[in-house]
Each structure stands twice: as C-alpha cells, then as structure tokens.
Coordinates of C-alpha atoms in Angstrom, one line a residue:
Chain A
M1 CA 56.9 15.1 17.8
T2 CA 56.9 14.1 21.4
A3 CA 59.9 12.6 23.2
A4 CA 59.7 8.8 23.5
T5 CA 58.6 7.7 27.0
L6 CA 61.3 5.7 28.6
F7 CA 60.6 3.2 31.4
I8 CA 63.4 1.6 33.4
I9 CA 62.6 -1.8 34.9
I10 CA 64.6 -3.0 37.8
P11 CA 64.0 -6.5 39.2
A12 CA 65.2 -7.0 42.8
H13 CA 65.4 -9.8 45.3
N14 CA 66.8 -9.0 48.8
E15 CA 68.6 -5.9 47.6
E16 CA 67.8 -3.5 50.5
S17 CA 71.5 -2.4 50.7
K18 CA 71.8 -1.6 47.0
I19 CA 68.4 -0.7 45.6
Q20 CA 68.4 3.0 46.6
D21 CA 71.7 3.7 44.9
V22 CA 70.6 2.0 41.7
I23 CA 67.3 3.9 41.7
R24 CA 68.9 7.3 42.4
Q25 CA 71.3 6.9 39.6
A26 CA 68.6 5.7 37.2
Q27 CA 66.3 8.7 38.2
E28 CA 68.8 10.9 36.4
Y29 CA 67.6 9.5 33.1
S30 CA 63.9 8.8 33.6
Q31 CA 61.2 9.4 36.2
N32 CA 59.4 6.2 35.1
I33 CA 61.1 3.6 37.1
I34 CA 59.5 0.3 38.0
V35 CA 61.1 -1.8 40.7
V36 CA 59.7 -5.3 40.8
D37 CA 60.4 -6.8 44.3
D38 CA 60.5 -10.5 43.6
G39 CA 59.4 -11.9 47.0
S40 CA 62.2 -10.3 49.0
R41 CA 62.4 -11.1 52.7
D42 CA 64.1 -7.8 53.5
S43 CA 63.0 -4.2 53.1
T44 CA 63.8 -3.9 49.4
A45 CA 60.2 -2.8 48.6
A46 CA 60.0 -0.2 51.4
K47 CA 63.4 1.2 50.5
A48 CA 62.3 1.6 46.8
K49 CA 59.0 3.2 47.8
E50 CA 60.9 5.9 49.8
L51 CA 62.3 7.2 46.5
R52 CA 58.8 7.5 45.0
V53 CA 59.1 5.0 42.2
I54 CA 56.6 2.4 41.0
V55 CA 57.0 -0.7 43.1
L56 CA 55.3 -3.9 42.1
R57 CA 55.6 -6.7 44.6
H58 CA 55.6 -10.4 44.0
N59 CA 54.4 -12.1 47.2
V60 CA 56.6 -15.1 46.5
N61 CA 59.9 -15.3 44.7
L62 CA 59.2 -16.3 41.0
G63 CA 62.5 -15.6 39.4
K64 CA 64.1 -12.9 37.4
G65 CA 62.2 -13.7 34.2
A66 CA 58.8 -13.4 35.9
A67 CA 59.8 -10.2 37.7
L68 CA 60.9 -8.6 34.5
R69 CA 57.8 -9.7 32.7
T70 CA 55.6 -8.2 35.4
G71 CA 57.5 -4.9 35.1
C72 CA 57.6 -4.8 31.4
D73 CA 53.9 -5.6 31.1
Y74 CA 53.1 -2.8 33.5
A75 CA 55.3 -0.4 31.5
I76 CA 53.6 -1.3 28.3
Q77 CA 50.2 -0.7 29.9
S78 CA 51.4 2.6 31.1
G79 CA 52.3 3.8 27.7
A80 CA 56.1 3.1 27.5
D81 CA 57.8 3.6 24.1
N82 CA 61.2 2.4 25.1
L83 CA 62.2 0.0 27.9
I84 CA 65.5 -0.5 29.7
V85 CA 66.1 -3.4 32.0
L86 CA 68.9 -3.6 34.5
D87 CA 69.7 -5.5 37.6
G88 CA 68.8 -4.2 41.1
D89 CA 72.0 -5.5 42.7
G90 CA 74.2 -2.7 41.4
Q91 CA 75.9 -4.9 38.9
H92 CA 74.8 -2.6 36.0
D93 CA 75.8 1.0 36.0
P94 CA 72.8 3.3 35.2
Q95 CA 75.3 5.9 33.9
E96 CA 75.4 3.8 30.7
I97 CA 71.7 4.3 29.9
P98 CA 72.4 7.2 27.5
R99 CA 74.6 4.8 25.4
F100 CA 71.8 2.3 25.3
L101 CA 69.3 5.0 24.2
E102 CA 71.7 6.2 21.5
A103 CA 72.0 2.7 20.1
L104 CA 68.2 2.1 20.5
S105 CA 67.5 5.1 18.3
Q106 CA 69.0 3.1 15.4
G107 CA 67.4 -0.2 16.1
E108 CA 64.7 -2.2 17.9
I109 CA 66.8 -3.9 20.6
V110 CA 70.1 -3.3 22.3
F111 CA 72.1 -6.0 24.1
G112 CA 74.7 -5.1 26.7
Y113 CA 77.9 -7.2 26.8
R114 CA 80.3 -7.4 29.7
R115 CA 83.9 -6.6 29.1
K116 CA 85.7 -9.4 30.9
P117 CA 86.7 -7.9 34.2
E118 CA 89.2 -9.5 36.5
S119 CA 86.5 -9.5 39.2
M120 CA 84.2 -11.8 37.2
P121 CA 84.1 -15.2 39.1
F122 CA 85.9 -18.0 37.1
V123 CA 82.8 -20.2 37.2
L124 CA 80.8 -17.4 35.5
K125 CA 83.5 -16.8 32.9
L126 CA 83.6 -20.5 32.0
G127 CA 79.8 -20.8 32.1
N128 CA 79.3 -17.7 29.8
W129 CA 81.9 -19.0 27.4
C130 CA 80.2 -22.3 27.1
I131 CA 76.6 -20.9 26.8
N132 CA 77.7 -18.3 24.2
N133 CA 79.4 -20.9 22.0
I134 CA 76.6 -23.4 22.2
F135 CA 74.1 -20.6 21.5
Y136 CA 76.1 -19.6 18.4
L137 CA 76.4 -23.2 17.2
L138 CA 72.7 -23.9 17.6
F139 CA 71.2 -20.6 16.4
R140 CA 73.9 -18.9 14.3
I141 CA 73.2 -15.6 16.1
N142 CA 76.4 -13.8 16.9
I143 CA 76.0 -12.3 20.3
K144 CA 79.0 -11.4 22.5
D145 CA 77.3 -12.1 25.8
S146 CA 74.0 -14.0 25.8
Q147 CA 73.6 -13.8 29.5
C148 CA 74.0 -10.1 30.1
G149 CA 70.8 -8.7 31.6
Y150 CA 71.4 -5.1 30.7
R151 CA 69.2 -4.5 27.7
A152 CA 67.0 -1.9 26.0
F153 CA 64.2 -2.4 23.6
T154 CA 61.2 -0.6 22.0
A155 CA 57.6 -1.4 23.1
E156 CA 57.0 -3.0 19.7
A157 CA 60.1 -5.2 20.1
Y158 CA 59.0 -6.3 23.6
K159 CA 55.7 -7.6 22.2
K160 CA 57.7 -9.8 19.9
V161 CA 60.3 -11.0 22.4
R162 CA 58.0 -11.4 25.4
W163 CA 59.5 -14.4 27.2
E164 CA 57.8 -17.3 28.9
A165 CA 60.7 -18.3 31.2
S166 CA 60.5 -17.3 34.8
D167 CA 64.2 -17.8 35.5
Y168 CA 67.5 -16.8 34.1
Y169 CA 66.7 -18.6 30.8
M170 CA 64.6 -15.5 29.9
E171 CA 67.7 -13.7 28.6
T172 CA 68.4 -16.5 26.1
E173 CA 64.7 -16.8 25.2
M174 CA 64.6 -13.1 24.4
L175 CA 67.7 -13.5 22.1
I176 CA 66.1 -16.4 20.3
K177 CA 62.9 -14.6 19.8
A178 CA 64.7 -11.5 18.6
G179 CA 66.6 -13.6 16.1
K180 CA 63.4 -15.4 15.0
H181 CA 61.6 -12.0 14.3
K182 CA 64.8 -10.6 12.7
L183 CA 64.8 -7.5 15.0
S184 CA 67.5 -5.0 14.2
H185 CA 69.9 -5.1 17.1
S186 CA 73.1 -3.7 18.3
Q187 CA 75.5 -4.4 21.2
V188 CA 76.9 -2.1 23.8
P189 CA 79.9 -2.9 26.0
I190 CA 79.3 -2.4 29.7
E191 CA 81.3 -2.4 32.9
T192 CA 80.1 -4.9 35.4
I193 CA 80.5 -4.7 39.1
Y194 CA 80.6 -8.0 41.0
A195 CA 80.0 -7.5 44.7
D196 CA 78.5 -10.9 45.6
N197 CA 79.9 -14.1 44.1
Y198 CA 77.0 -16.2 45.4
K199 CA 74.1 -14.2 43.8
G200 CA 72.8 -14.5 40.3
T201 CA 73.2 -17.4 37.9
T202 CA 74.4 -20.7 39.4
V203 CA 76.0 -23.7 37.7
L204 CA 72.6 -25.4 37.9
D205 CA 71.0 -22.5 36.1
G206 CA 73.7 -22.8 33.4
V207 CA 72.9 -26.5 32.9
K208 CA 69.2 -25.7 32.7
I209 CA 69.9 -22.9 30.1
V210 CA 72.0 -25.3 27.9
T211 CA 69.3 -28.0 28.1
S212 CA 66.6 -25.5 27.2
L213 CA 68.7 -24.2 24.3
F214 CA 68.8 -27.8 22.8
L215 CA 65.1 -28.3 23.5
W216 CA 64.2 -25.0 21.9
R217 CA 66.4 -25.7 18.9
F218 CA 65.2 -29.2 18.1
F219 CA 61.7 -29.4 19.5
R220 CA 60.1 -26.0 19.1
Chain B
M1 CA 62.7 -69.7 53.8
S2 CA 62.8 -69.1 50.1
T3 CA 63.4 -65.8 48.3
T4 CA 59.8 -66.0 47.0
F5 CA 58.4 -66.1 50.5
W6 CA 60.3 -63.0 51.5
I7 CA 59.2 -61.1 48.4
Q8 CA 55.6 -62.1 49.2
F9 CA 56.1 -61.2 52.9
L10 CA 57.5 -57.7 52.0
G11 CA 54.7 -57.2 49.5
I12 CA 52.0 -57.9 52.2
V13 CA 53.7 -55.7 54.8
F14 CA 54.1 -52.9 52.2
G15 CA 50.5 -53.2 51.1
L16 CA 49.2 -53.1 54.7
A17 CA 51.4 -50.2 55.6
M18 CA 50.1 -48.2 52.6
M19 CA 46.5 -49.0 53.5
Y20 CA 47.2 -47.6 57.0
F21 CA 48.7 -44.4 55.5
T22 CA 45.8 -44.1 53.0
F23 CA 43.3 -44.4 55.9
V24 CA 45.2 -41.8 57.9
K25 CA 45.1 -39.4 55.0
F26 CA 41.4 -40.1 54.5
K27 CA 40.7 -39.4 58.2
R28 CA 42.6 -36.1 57.9
K29 CA 40.3 -35.2 55.0
E30 CA 43.2 -35.0 52.6
L31 CA 41.6 -37.7 50.4
S32 CA 38.0 -37.8 49.2
N33 CA 35.8 -41.0 49.5
F34 CA 36.5 -41.9 45.9
E35 CA 40.3 -41.4 46.2
M36 CA 40.4 -43.4 49.4
M37 CA 38.5 -46.3 47.7
F38 CA 40.7 -46.1 44.6
W39 CA 43.9 -46.3 46.5
F40 CA 42.5 -49.0 48.8
A41 CA 41.5 -51.1 45.8
G42 CA 45.1 -50.8 44.5
W43 CA 46.7 -51.9 47.8
I44 CA 44.2 -54.8 48.2
I45 CA 45.1 -56.0 44.7
L46 CA 48.8 -55.7 45.7
V47 CA 48.3 -57.8 48.9
L48 CA 46.2 -60.4 47.0
V49 CA 48.8 -60.8 44.4
A50 CA 51.5 -61.1 47.1
V51 CA 49.4 -63.8 48.9
I52 CA 48.3 -65.7 45.8
P53 CA 50.7 -64.8 42.9
S54 CA 49.1 -67.4 40.6
I55 CA 45.9 -65.3 40.2
I56 CA 47.6 -63.1 37.6
D57 CA 49.0 -66.0 35.6
F58 CA 46.3 -65.5 33.0
I59 CA 48.0 -62.1 32.2
I60 CA 51.6 -63.3 32.5
A61 CA 51.3 -66.5 30.5
P62 CA 50.4 -64.9 27.1
L63 CA 53.2 -62.4 27.5
H64 CA 55.8 -65.2 28.0
F65 CA 57.6 -63.7 31.0
Y66 CA 60.1 -66.2 32.4
R67 CA 59.2 -65.3 36.0
R68 CA 56.3 -63.5 37.7
L69 CA 58.8 -61.1 39.3
D70 CA 60.0 -60.0 35.8
F71 CA 56.5 -59.0 35.0
F72 CA 56.2 -56.9 38.2
V73 CA 59.6 -55.2 37.5
V74 CA 58.5 -54.2 34.0
L75 CA 55.0 -53.2 35.3
G76 CA 56.7 -51.2 38.1
F77 CA 58.8 -49.2 35.6
F78 CA 55.8 -48.4 33.5
V79 CA 53.8 -47.2 36.6
L80 CA 56.7 -45.1 37.8
L81 CA 57.3 -43.5 34.4
G82 CA 53.6 -42.8 34.1
L83 CA 53.5 -41.3 37.6
G84 CA 56.7 -39.2 36.9
F85 CA 55.1 -37.7 33.8
Y86 CA 51.8 -37.1 35.6
N87 CA 53.6 -35.3 38.4
Y88 CA 55.6 -33.3 35.9
S89 CA 52.5 -32.1 34.1
I90 CA 50.8 -31.3 37.4
V91 CA 53.8 -29.3 38.7
K92 CA 54.0 -27.4 35.5
K93 CA 50.3 -26.5 35.7
V94 CA 50.6 -25.4 39.3
E95 CA 53.7 -23.4 38.5
K96 CA 51.9 -21.5 35.8
K97 CA 48.8 -20.9 38.0
I98 CA 51.0 -19.5 40.8
R99 CA 53.0 -17.3 38.4
T100 CA 49.8 -15.8 36.9
F101 CA 48.3 -15.3 40.3
V102 CA 51.4 -13.6 41.8
Q103 CA 51.9 -11.4 38.8
N104 CA 48.2 -10.3 38.7
E105 CA 48.3 -9.8 42.5
A106 CA 51.4 -7.5 42.1
L107 CA 49.6 -5.4 39.6
R108 CA 46.3 -5.4 41.7
Q109 CA 48.1 -4.3 44.8
H110 CA 49.9 -1.5 43.0
E111 CA 46.6 -0.2 41.5
Q112 CA 45.0 -0.4 45.0
E113 CA 47.8 1.6 46.5
K114 CA 47.7 4.1 43.7
N115 CA 43.9 4.6 44.2
E116 CA 44.3 5.1 47.9
Q117 CA 47.0 7.7 47.4
Q118 CA 44.7 9.5 44.9
K119 CA 41.9 9.5 47.4
Q120 CA 44.1 10.9 50.2
Q121 CA 45.3 13.7 47.8
E122 CA 41.7 14.5 47.0
I123 CA 40.7 14.7 50.7
R124 CA 43.6 17.1 51.3

C-alpha cells in the first residue's frame, strides 16, 4: 500500500513578507505545495518560486475562494489523495499539519477551530460568534468555528464540497455541502496568530456571509 | 410659472442632454448604429411626452391614474427595477467569465513554465 499523496494549498495575496516562512514550515510535511498568488501587487509569487513550490498566479485578485479552488483543482489533477488548506499570511501554524492528518485518517474532512486568543480582534470575535450561531440555527450543524480556513480533506470529499463562492463565503459553503453529503468530520483546535487587524474578513464580508446563509437555507 | 411647466422644461433639457451623450458615445464607437437609434428613439419619446403630455392619455386614461405624473413615477420605478435586475445579471455573467478566464490562465501559465523548464533541462 502506497502512502497517500498530500498536497498543501496556500492562497496568498500581498504576502511577500510572510509567504516564505509559511512555505518553509509546510515543506517539512510535504513537497507538494501549491501557492496560489491571487493577483498580488508585490513579489509574493517570486518569493514563493524561490522555494521551488508550484506557483499558480491569478492575474487579477478574485478572492480567497477562487484562489483555493484553483489550487485544489490543480492538486486533484496532479493526483492528490489528501489536501490541506491554510492561509498564506502566517495566521495558521503549519506545525499543526500532523494533527490534521491524524484526524483525517479517521474521516473525510477536518475543520480547524480557533481557540479564542486575546489577540483576536473584538470585531472578529463578535462576527464569528454571530455567524456560528446563525449557522447552527439554520443548518443544525454543530461546528465550533465556521470561518476558520485551516482545513483538511480527502480528494473524494473535495469533489463533494467543491465551492462556487469566490470570496470568504467559501468556508461556509464548504461546511453546508459537507453537511448535505453527510461527510464524516472532526474538529481540531488550532492556535491563531493575528499580525494584521486589517486583513482578512471584514464586517461587510460578515454581512454578506449571513445573507448568503439565509439565501442558501431558504432558496436552494 | 406652474410646476407642470418646470417638470416639462426639465424633461426636455434632460432628454436633449441624453441625446448629446448618446451621440458622443456613438461617435466614440462605444455604441453600434442599432444601439444609437434605440436610445435616440427613447429620448425623442421622452422629449415628445414632455412637450405634449396629452399624447399618452390613451394609455393613462384606462389605468385611472389621478395625474400623468403618477403614471411616470410608477413607470420610472418599473424601468429602474428592470434595469437593476438586468445589470445584476450582466455583472454576474461577466464575473463568472472573468473567474473562469483567470483560473484557466493561471493553470495555462503554470503548464507553460513547467514545459519550458523541462526543455531547458533536456538541453542541459
């Protein structure tokens, strides 16, 4: 029996200062690393290429969902068995990959959830609390952190949860599809490092996610 | 001067201004012959109705609108809602096309780079 091929997909947008650290740490666990440069205006792609990883480049910024889909599609085409997605801004610690793999060996999809660190901006804490509760009320799926982007899944699971959203709603869409297909899942606690309060999900994204949740629940 | 006069006056000024902008767009080749004629017809109807409002009484009378202006307000809402929906669907379509194009382009560029690297290795 051959070992499962693991692909690590890292979406990045203007992350020239962080991307190499993230890649170097991730390389300890797999040599199949895909960085999707989502229309960066800095040297993110060039920095990633220096470390000899696969770099896919969006010529214009499409959003995290689109970047991850490009990366995951490529990984599947390249024969991936398991996929791990983590952010390129250093928010997710690649050292936690083995814990995801361990959990994935007993299920089809693994969701990370953030322990509530002091450094988490208040707006994010409030936004996450609201989205998690609305998500539970609408879909009755008990997930501790619906917006955490650190996830692992099998190639088969990816085909079932492949999202349409190009933005931050992809995380929620993935959850809904996982619930719909009754994929066996587990949750892994992770540490999160917040270096930049102004990057990532905004209040407007939160409003869009909640609106989409209602639309998905009642009109799809 | 009555309120009706000013509404008619503004209607005429607006219609003429829009004709000018339509013509400029046509000269810049941003509109085709058909599109130019379509929009011109719309603006001419607007100016005509502003000059002689009674010409549309045959539509307003059976609908029992109290005033002609009420009819225009209702019609304006419908037109705006229709245009809003039309714009929404166009934006969605364009968004999807751009997304597909950019994603395919990313994969194509990567394949091209990979092939070039392979060729260079073969030459060495």
